[in-house]
Tab-separated table of C-alpha atoms and ligand atoms in Angstrom:
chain	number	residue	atom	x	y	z
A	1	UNK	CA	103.837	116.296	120.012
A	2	UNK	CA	105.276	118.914	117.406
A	3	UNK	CA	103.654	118.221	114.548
A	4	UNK	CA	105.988	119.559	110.837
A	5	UNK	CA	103.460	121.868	109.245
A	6	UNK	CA	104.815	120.819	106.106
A	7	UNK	CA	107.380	118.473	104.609
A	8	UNK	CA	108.494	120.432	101.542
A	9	UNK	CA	111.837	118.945	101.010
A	10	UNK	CA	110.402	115.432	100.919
A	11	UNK	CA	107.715	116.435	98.416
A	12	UNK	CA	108.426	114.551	94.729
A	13	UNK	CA	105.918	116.501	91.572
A	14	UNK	CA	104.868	113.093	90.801
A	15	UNK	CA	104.009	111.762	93.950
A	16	UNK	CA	101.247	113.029	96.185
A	17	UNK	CA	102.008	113.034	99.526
A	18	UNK	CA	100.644	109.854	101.446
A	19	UNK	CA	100.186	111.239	105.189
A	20	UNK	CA	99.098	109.599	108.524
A	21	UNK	CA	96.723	110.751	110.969
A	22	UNK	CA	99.672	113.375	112.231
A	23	UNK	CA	100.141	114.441	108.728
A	24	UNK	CA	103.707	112.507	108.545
A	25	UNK	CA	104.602	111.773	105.128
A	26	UNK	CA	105.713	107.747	104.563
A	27	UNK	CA	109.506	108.499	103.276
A	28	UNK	CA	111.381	105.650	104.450
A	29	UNK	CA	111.518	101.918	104.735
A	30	UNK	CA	113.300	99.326	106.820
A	31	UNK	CA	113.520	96.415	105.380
A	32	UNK	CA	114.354	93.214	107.413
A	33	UNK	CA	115.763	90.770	105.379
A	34	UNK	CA	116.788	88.136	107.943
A	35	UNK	CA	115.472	87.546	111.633
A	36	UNK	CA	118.945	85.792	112.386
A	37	UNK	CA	122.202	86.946	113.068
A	38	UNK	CA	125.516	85.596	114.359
A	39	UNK	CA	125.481	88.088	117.329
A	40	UNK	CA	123.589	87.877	120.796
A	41	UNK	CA	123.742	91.277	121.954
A	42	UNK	CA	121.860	91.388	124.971
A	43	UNK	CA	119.641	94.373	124.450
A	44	UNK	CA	118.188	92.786	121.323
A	45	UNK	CA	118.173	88.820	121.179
A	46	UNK	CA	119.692	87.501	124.578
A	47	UNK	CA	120.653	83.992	124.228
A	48	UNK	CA	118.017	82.589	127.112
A	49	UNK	CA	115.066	83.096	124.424
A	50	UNK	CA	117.192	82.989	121.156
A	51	UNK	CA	118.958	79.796	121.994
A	52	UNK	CA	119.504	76.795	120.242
A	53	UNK	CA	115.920	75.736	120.570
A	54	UNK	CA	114.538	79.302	119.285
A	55	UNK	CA	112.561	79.104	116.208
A	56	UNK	CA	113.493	81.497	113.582
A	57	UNK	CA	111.676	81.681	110.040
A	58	UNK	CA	111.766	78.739	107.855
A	59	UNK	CA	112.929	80.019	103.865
A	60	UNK	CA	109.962	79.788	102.690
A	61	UNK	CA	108.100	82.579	105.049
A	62	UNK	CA	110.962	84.816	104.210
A	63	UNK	CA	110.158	87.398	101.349
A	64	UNK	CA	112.412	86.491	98.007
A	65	UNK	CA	114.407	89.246	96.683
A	66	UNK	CA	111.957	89.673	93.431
A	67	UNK	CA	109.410	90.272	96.559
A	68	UNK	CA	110.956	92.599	98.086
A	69	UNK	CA	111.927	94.385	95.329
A	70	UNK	CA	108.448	94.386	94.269
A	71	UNK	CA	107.177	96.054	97.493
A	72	UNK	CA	109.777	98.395	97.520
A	73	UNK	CA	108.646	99.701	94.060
A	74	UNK	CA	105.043	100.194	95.347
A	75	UNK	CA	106.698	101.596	98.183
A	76	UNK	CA	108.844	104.006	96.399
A	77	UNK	CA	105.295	104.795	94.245
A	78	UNK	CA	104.262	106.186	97.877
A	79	UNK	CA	107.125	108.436	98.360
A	80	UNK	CA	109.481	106.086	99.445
A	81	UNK	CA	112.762	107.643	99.121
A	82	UNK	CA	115.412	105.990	100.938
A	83	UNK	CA	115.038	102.111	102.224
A	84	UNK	CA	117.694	100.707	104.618
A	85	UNK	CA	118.153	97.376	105.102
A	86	UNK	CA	118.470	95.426	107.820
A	87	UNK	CA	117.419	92.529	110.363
A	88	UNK	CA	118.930	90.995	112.326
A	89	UNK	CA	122.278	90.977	110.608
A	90	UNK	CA	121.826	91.439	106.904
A	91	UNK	CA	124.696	90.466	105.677
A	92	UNK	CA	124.090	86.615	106.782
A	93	UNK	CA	121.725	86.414	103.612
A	94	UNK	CA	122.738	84.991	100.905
A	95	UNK	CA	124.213	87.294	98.221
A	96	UNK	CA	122.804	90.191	99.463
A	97	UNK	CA	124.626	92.637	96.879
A	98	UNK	CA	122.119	91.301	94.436
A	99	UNK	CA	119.228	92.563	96.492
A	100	UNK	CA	120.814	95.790	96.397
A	101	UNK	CA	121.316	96.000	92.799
A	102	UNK	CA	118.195	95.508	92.292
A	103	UNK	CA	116.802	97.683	94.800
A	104	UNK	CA	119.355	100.664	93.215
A	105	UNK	CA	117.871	100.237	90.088
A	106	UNK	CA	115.024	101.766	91.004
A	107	UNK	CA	114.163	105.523	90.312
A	108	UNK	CA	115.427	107.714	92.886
A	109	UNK	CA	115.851	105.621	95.935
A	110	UNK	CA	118.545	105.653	97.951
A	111	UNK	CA	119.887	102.218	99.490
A	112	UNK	CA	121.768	102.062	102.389
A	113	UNK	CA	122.260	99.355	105.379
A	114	UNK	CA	122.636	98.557	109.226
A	115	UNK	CA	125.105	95.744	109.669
A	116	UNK	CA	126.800	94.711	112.849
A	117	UNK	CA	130.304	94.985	110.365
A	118	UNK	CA	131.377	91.297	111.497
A	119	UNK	CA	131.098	90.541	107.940
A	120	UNK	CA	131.780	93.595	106.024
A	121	UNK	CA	135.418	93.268	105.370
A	122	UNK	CA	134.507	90.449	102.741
A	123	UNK	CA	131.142	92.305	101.437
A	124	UNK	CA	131.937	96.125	101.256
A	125	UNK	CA	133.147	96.165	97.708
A	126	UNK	CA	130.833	94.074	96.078
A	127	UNK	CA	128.001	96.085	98.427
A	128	UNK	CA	129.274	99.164	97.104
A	129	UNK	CA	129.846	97.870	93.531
A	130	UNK	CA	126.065	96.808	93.867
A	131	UNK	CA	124.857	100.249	94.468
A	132	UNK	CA	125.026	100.800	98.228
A	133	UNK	CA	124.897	104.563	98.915
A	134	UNK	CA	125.328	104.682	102.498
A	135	UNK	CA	126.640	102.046	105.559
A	136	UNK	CA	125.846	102.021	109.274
A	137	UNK	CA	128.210	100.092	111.451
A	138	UNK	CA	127.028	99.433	115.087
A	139	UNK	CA	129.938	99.132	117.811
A	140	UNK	CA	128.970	99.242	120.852
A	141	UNK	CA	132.642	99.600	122.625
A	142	UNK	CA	136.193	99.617	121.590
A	143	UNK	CA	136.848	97.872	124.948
A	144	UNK	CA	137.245	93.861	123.861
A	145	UNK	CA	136.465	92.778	126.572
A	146	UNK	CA	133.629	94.732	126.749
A	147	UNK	CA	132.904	94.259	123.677
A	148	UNK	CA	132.945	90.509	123.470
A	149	UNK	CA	130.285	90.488	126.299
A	150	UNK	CA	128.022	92.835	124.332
A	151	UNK	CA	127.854	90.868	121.617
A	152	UNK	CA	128.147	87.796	123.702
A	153	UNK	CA	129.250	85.443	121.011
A	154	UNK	CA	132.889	86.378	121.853
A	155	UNK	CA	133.598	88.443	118.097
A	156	UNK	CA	136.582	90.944	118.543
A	157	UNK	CA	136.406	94.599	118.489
A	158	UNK	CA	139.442	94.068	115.261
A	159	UNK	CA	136.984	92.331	112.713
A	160	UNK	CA	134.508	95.376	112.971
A	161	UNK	CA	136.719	97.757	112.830
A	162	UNK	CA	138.708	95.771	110.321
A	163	UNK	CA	134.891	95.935	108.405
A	164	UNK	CA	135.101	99.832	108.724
A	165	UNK	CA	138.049	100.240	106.626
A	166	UNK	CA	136.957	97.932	103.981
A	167	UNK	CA	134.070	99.975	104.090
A	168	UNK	CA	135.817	103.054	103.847
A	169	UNK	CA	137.988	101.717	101.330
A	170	UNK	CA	134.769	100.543	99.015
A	171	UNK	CA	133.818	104.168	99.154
A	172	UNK	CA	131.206	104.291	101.878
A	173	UNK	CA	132.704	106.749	103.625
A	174	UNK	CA	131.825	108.458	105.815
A	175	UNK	CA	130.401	105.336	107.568
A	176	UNK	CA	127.737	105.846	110.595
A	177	UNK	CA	128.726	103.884	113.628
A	178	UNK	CA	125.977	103.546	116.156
A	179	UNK	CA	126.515	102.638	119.570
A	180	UNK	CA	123.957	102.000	122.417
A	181	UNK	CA	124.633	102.800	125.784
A	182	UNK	CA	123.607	101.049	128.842
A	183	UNK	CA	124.586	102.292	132.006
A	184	UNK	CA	127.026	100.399	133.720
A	185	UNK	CA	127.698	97.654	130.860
A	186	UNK	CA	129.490	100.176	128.552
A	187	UNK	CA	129.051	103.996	129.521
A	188	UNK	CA	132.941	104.246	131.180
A	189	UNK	CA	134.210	103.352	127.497
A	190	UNK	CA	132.149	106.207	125.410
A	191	UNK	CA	135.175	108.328	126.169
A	192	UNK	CA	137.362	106.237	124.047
A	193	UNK	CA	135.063	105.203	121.466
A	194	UNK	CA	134.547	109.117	120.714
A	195	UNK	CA	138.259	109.833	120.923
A	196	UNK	CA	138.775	106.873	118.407
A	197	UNK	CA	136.807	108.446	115.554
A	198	UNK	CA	137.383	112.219	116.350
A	199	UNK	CA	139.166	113.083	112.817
A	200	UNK	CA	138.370	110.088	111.587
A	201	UNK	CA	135.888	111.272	108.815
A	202	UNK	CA	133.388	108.649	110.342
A	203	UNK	CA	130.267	109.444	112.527
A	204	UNK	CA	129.685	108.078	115.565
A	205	UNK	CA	126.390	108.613	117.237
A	206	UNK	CA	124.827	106.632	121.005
A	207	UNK	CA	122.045	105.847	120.976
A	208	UNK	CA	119.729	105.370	124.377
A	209	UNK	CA	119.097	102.021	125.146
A	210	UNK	CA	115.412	101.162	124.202
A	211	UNK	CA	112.343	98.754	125.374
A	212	UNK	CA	112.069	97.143	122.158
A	213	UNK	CA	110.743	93.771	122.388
A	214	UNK	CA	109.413	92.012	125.327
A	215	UNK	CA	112.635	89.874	125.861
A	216	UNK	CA	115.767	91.858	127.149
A	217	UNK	CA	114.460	93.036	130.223
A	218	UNK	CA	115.098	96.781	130.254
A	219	UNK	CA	114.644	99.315	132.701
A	220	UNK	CA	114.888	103.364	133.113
A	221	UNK	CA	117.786	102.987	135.069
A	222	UNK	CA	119.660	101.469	132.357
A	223	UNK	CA	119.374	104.358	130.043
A	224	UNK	CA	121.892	107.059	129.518
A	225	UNK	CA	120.359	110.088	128.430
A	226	UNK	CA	121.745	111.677	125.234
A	227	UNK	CA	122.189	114.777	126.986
A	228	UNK	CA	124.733	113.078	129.929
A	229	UNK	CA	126.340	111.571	126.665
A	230	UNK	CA	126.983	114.944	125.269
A	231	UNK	CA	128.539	116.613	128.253
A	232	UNK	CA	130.666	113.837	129.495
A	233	UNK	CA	132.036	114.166	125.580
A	234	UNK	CA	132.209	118.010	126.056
A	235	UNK	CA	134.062	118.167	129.028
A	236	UNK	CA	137.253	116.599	127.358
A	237	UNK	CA	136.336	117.356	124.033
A	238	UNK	CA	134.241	120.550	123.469
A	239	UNK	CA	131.586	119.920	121.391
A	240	UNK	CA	128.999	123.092	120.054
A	241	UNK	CA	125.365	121.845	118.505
A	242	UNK	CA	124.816	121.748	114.726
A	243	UNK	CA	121.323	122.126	112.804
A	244	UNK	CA	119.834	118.691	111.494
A	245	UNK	CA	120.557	117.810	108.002
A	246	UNK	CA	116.843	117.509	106.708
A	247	UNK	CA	113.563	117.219	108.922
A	248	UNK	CA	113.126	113.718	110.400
A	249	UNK	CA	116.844	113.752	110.952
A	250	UNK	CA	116.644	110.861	114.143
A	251	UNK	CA	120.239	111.928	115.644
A	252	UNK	CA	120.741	115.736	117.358
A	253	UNK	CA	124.077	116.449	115.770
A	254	UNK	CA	127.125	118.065	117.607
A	255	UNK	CA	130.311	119.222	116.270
A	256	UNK	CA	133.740	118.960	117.874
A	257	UNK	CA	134.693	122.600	118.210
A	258	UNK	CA	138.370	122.076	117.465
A	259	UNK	CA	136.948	121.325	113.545
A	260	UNK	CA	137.680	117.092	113.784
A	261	UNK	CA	134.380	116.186	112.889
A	262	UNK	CA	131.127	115.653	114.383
A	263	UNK	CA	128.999	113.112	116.952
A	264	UNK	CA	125.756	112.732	117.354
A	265	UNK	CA	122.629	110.809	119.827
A	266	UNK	CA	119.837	108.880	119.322
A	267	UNK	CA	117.480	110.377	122.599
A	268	UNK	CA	115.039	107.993	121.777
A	269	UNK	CA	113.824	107.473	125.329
A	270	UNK	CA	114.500	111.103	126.828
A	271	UNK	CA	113.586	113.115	124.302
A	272	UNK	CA	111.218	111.643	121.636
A	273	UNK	CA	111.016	112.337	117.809
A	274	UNK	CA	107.829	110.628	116.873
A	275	UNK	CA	106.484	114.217	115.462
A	276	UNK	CA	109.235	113.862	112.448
A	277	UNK	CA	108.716	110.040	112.017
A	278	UNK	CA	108.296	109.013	108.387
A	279	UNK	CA	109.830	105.541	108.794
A	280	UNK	CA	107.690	101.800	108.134
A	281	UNK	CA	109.080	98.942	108.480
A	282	UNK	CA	109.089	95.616	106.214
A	283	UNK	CA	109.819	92.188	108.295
A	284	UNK	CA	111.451	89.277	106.817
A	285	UNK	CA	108.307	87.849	106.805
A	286	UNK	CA	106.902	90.695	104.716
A	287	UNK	CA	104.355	92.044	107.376
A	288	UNK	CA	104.115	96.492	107.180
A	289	UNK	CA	104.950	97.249	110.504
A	290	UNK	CA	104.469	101.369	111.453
A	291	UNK	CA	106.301	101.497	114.905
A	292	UNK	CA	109.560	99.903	116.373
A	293	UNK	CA	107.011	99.270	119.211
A	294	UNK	CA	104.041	97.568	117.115
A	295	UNK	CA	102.853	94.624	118.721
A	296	UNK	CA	101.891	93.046	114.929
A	297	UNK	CA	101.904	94.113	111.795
A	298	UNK	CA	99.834	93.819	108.288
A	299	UNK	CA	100.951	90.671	106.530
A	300	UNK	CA	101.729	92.096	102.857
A	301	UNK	CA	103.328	88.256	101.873
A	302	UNK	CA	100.394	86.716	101.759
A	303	UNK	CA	98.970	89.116	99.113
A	304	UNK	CA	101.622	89.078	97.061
A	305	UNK	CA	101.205	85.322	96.599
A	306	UNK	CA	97.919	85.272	96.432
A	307	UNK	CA	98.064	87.070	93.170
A	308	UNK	CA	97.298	90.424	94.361
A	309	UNK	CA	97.742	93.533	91.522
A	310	UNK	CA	100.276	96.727	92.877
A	311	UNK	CA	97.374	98.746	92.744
A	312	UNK	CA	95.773	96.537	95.390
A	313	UNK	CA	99.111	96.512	97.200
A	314	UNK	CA	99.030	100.640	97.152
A	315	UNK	CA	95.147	100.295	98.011
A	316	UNK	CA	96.142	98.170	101.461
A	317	UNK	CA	99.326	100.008	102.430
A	318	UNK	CA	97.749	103.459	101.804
A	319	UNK	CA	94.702	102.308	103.952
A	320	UNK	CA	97.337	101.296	106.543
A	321	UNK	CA	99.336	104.705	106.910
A	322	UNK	CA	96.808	106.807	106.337
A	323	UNK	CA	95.149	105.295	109.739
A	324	UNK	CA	98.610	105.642	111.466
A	325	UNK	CA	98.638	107.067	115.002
A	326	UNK	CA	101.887	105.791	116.290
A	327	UNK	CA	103.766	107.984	118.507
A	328	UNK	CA	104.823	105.183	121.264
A	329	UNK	CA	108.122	107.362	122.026
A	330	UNK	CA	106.531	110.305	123.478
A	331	UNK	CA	103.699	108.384	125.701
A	332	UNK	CA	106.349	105.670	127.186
A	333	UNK	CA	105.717	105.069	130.635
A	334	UNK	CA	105.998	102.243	133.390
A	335	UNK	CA	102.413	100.859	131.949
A	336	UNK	CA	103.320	100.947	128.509
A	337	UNK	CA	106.735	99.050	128.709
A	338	UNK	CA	104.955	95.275	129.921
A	339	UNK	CA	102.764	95.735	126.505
A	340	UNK	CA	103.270	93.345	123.686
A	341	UNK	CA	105.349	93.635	121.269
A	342	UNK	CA	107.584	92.692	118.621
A	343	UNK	CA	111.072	91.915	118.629
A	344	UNK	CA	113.735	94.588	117.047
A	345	UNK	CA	115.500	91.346	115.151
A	346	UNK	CA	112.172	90.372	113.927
A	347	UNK	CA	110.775	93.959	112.540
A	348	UNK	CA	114.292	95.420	111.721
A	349	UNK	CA	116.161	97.799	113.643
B	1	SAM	N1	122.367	93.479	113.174
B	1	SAM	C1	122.499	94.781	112.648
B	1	SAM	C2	123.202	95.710	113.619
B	1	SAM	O1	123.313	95.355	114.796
B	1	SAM	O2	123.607	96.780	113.176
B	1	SAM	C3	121.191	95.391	112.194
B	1	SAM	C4	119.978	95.153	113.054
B	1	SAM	S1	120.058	95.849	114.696
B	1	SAM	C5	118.520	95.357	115.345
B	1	SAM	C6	119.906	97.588	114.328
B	1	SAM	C7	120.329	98.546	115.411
B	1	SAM	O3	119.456	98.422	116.503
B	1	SAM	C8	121.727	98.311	115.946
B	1	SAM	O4	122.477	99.511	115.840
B	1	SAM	C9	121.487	97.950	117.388
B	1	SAM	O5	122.539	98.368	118.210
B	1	SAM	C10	120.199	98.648	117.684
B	1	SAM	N2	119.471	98.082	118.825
B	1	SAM	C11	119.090	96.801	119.021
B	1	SAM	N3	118.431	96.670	120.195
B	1	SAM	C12	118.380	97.903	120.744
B	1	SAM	C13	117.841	98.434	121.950
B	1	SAM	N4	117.210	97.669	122.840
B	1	SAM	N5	117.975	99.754	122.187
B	1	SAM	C14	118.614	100.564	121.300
B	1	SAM	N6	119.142	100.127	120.149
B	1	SAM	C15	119.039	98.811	119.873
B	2	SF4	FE1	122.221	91.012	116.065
B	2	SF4	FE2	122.109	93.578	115.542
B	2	SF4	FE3	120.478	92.526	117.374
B	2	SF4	FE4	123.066	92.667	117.915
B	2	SF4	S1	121.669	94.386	117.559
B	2	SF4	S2	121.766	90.862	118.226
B	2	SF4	S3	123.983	92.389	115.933
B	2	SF4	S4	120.451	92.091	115.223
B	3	SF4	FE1	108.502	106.409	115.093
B	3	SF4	FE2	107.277	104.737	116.785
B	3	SF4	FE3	109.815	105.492	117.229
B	3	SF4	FE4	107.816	107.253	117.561
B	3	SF4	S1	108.151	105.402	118.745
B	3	SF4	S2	109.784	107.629	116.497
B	3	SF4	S3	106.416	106.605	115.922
B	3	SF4	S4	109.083	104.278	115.480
């Protein structure tokens, strides 16, 4: 894997570098603060296993906001710059503009979130008013139909898009919109999707479908590279690459060559980026997960109720990334997707 020799732009004065076994600095967090959502996409929690019967965490295994914010403090004490959070669909908690306030108040972090927009055109201002510096919307096709079945709870295209402009009208602008592709579910609408945010301001990026999880039954052949992405966009729309914005950057960024903005992809599956990871990953539950493809992860809850000091918190989650070897992107092969793992709802996209 490349390995970065150095991370200089991440480095903080007052905070020496915490590095894994690949010398990757711990930067960012994920923070799951729900494992339910009012979606069913079925890439990430198909409604055979999260059905009616499907047990998701009772409120009391679910970290409080005064824990989280506590973690992410010892967190940011790490290095922790940016924390995004997530779930499931974040926005189902309760008052979650209260977790980001708090989160913002802290020195130097940056707080942004991953929301399938269903419910954003009620939330954006008082997300933004909160402190929110940055919003990703996924939308997976501009195609109802299409999209309907994606999400297969039957929400229209209009309320996500309709959560978009609140968005942009709270100030989020530009707002990320992340689509995955899966070959022959949504790859004949990308066309469209692209065309609708060319200009826009807003930057769309596809991301390859994944083998997260053990439950939505993926395959190879299901997988649209980023690279067929990029030159079915480039043949109507000419597109010409642009440099990453900072190391660790996940999407390869392209720019429309007529000067109407920018697109980008995810190549998660065809062309790895585990050398440049810096991300962990905080469940609902409060376990320190290191890789979307963990099969567990270090409970943290249960020492924070316990009565466990933040220097025995930093003692633990230093012991855990500097023993990280994680780089399950760039040794992926017919063996390694029938492992265990967990669940992308349950550890946080
Ligand atoms: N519910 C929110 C949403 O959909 O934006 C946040 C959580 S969701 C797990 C985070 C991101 O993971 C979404 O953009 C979703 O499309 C993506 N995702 C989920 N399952 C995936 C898979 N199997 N492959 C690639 N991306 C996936
Ligand atoms: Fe829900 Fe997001 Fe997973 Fe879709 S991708 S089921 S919106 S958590
Ligand atoms: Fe990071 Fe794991 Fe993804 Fe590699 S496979 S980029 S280590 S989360």
């Amino acid at each position: 894997m490349t390995i970065p020799m150095h991370h200089a732009d991440l480095e903080r004065p007052d905070v020496p570098a915490l590095l894994d076994r690949f010398g990757r600095p711990l930067r960012d967090l994920r923070i799951s603060v729900t494992d339910r959502c009012n979606f069913r996409c079925r890439y990430c929690m198909p409604r055979e296993v999260f059905g009616p019967s499907f047990q998701f965490l009772p409120r009391e295994e679910i970290l409080t906001f005064e824990e989280i914010t506590r973690l992410t403090r010892v967190f940011a004490g790490l290095g922790v710059r940016k924390v995004r959070l997530t779930g499931g669909e974040p926005t189902l908690r309760a008052d979650l503009p209260a977790l980001v306030r708090m989160l913002a108040a802290i020195d130097d972090l940056e707080v942004t979130l991953t929301t399938n927009g269903s419910l954003l055109a009620h939330q954006a201002q008082a997300l933004a008013d909160a402190g929110l510096r940055r919003i990703t919307v996924s939308l997976d096709s501009l195609d109802d139909a299409v999209f309907r079945s994606m999400n297969d709870m039957d929400f229209p295209v209009q309320l996500v898009l309709d959560g978009i402009a609140a968005a942009e009208r709270a100030g989020l602008a530009p707002v990320k919109v992340n689509a995955v592709v899966r070959r022959g579910v949504n790859e004949h609408t990308l066309l469209d999707l692209a065309r609708h945010f060319k200009g826009s301001g807003h930057v769309l990026r596809f991301i390859e479908y994944m083998d997260v999880g053990n439950t939505n039954g993926w395959r190879m052949d299901e997988v649209v590279p980023g690279r067929e992405v990029v030159e079915r966009i480039s043949a109507a729309m000419p597109l010409v690459p642009l440099e990453a914005n900072y190391r660790g950057e996940v999407a390869q960024r392209w720019a429309y060559a007529d000067g109407s903005g920018e697109v980008g992809v995810i190549t998660s599956v065809t062309e790895p980026f585990c050398g440049d990871c810096t991300r962990a990953r905080l469940t609902a539950a409060g376990e320190l997960v290191t890789c979307l493809f963990a099969s567990h992860g270090l409970d943290l809850r249960g020492r924070l109720r316990d009565g466990s000091s933040d220097a025995d918190l930093v003692h633990v989650i230093r012991g855990v990334w500097s023993q990280r070897d994680d780089r399950y992107s760039e040794i992926r092969s017919a063996a390694t997707a029938t492992l265990p793992r967990l669940e992308m709802s349950h550890l946080g996209g």
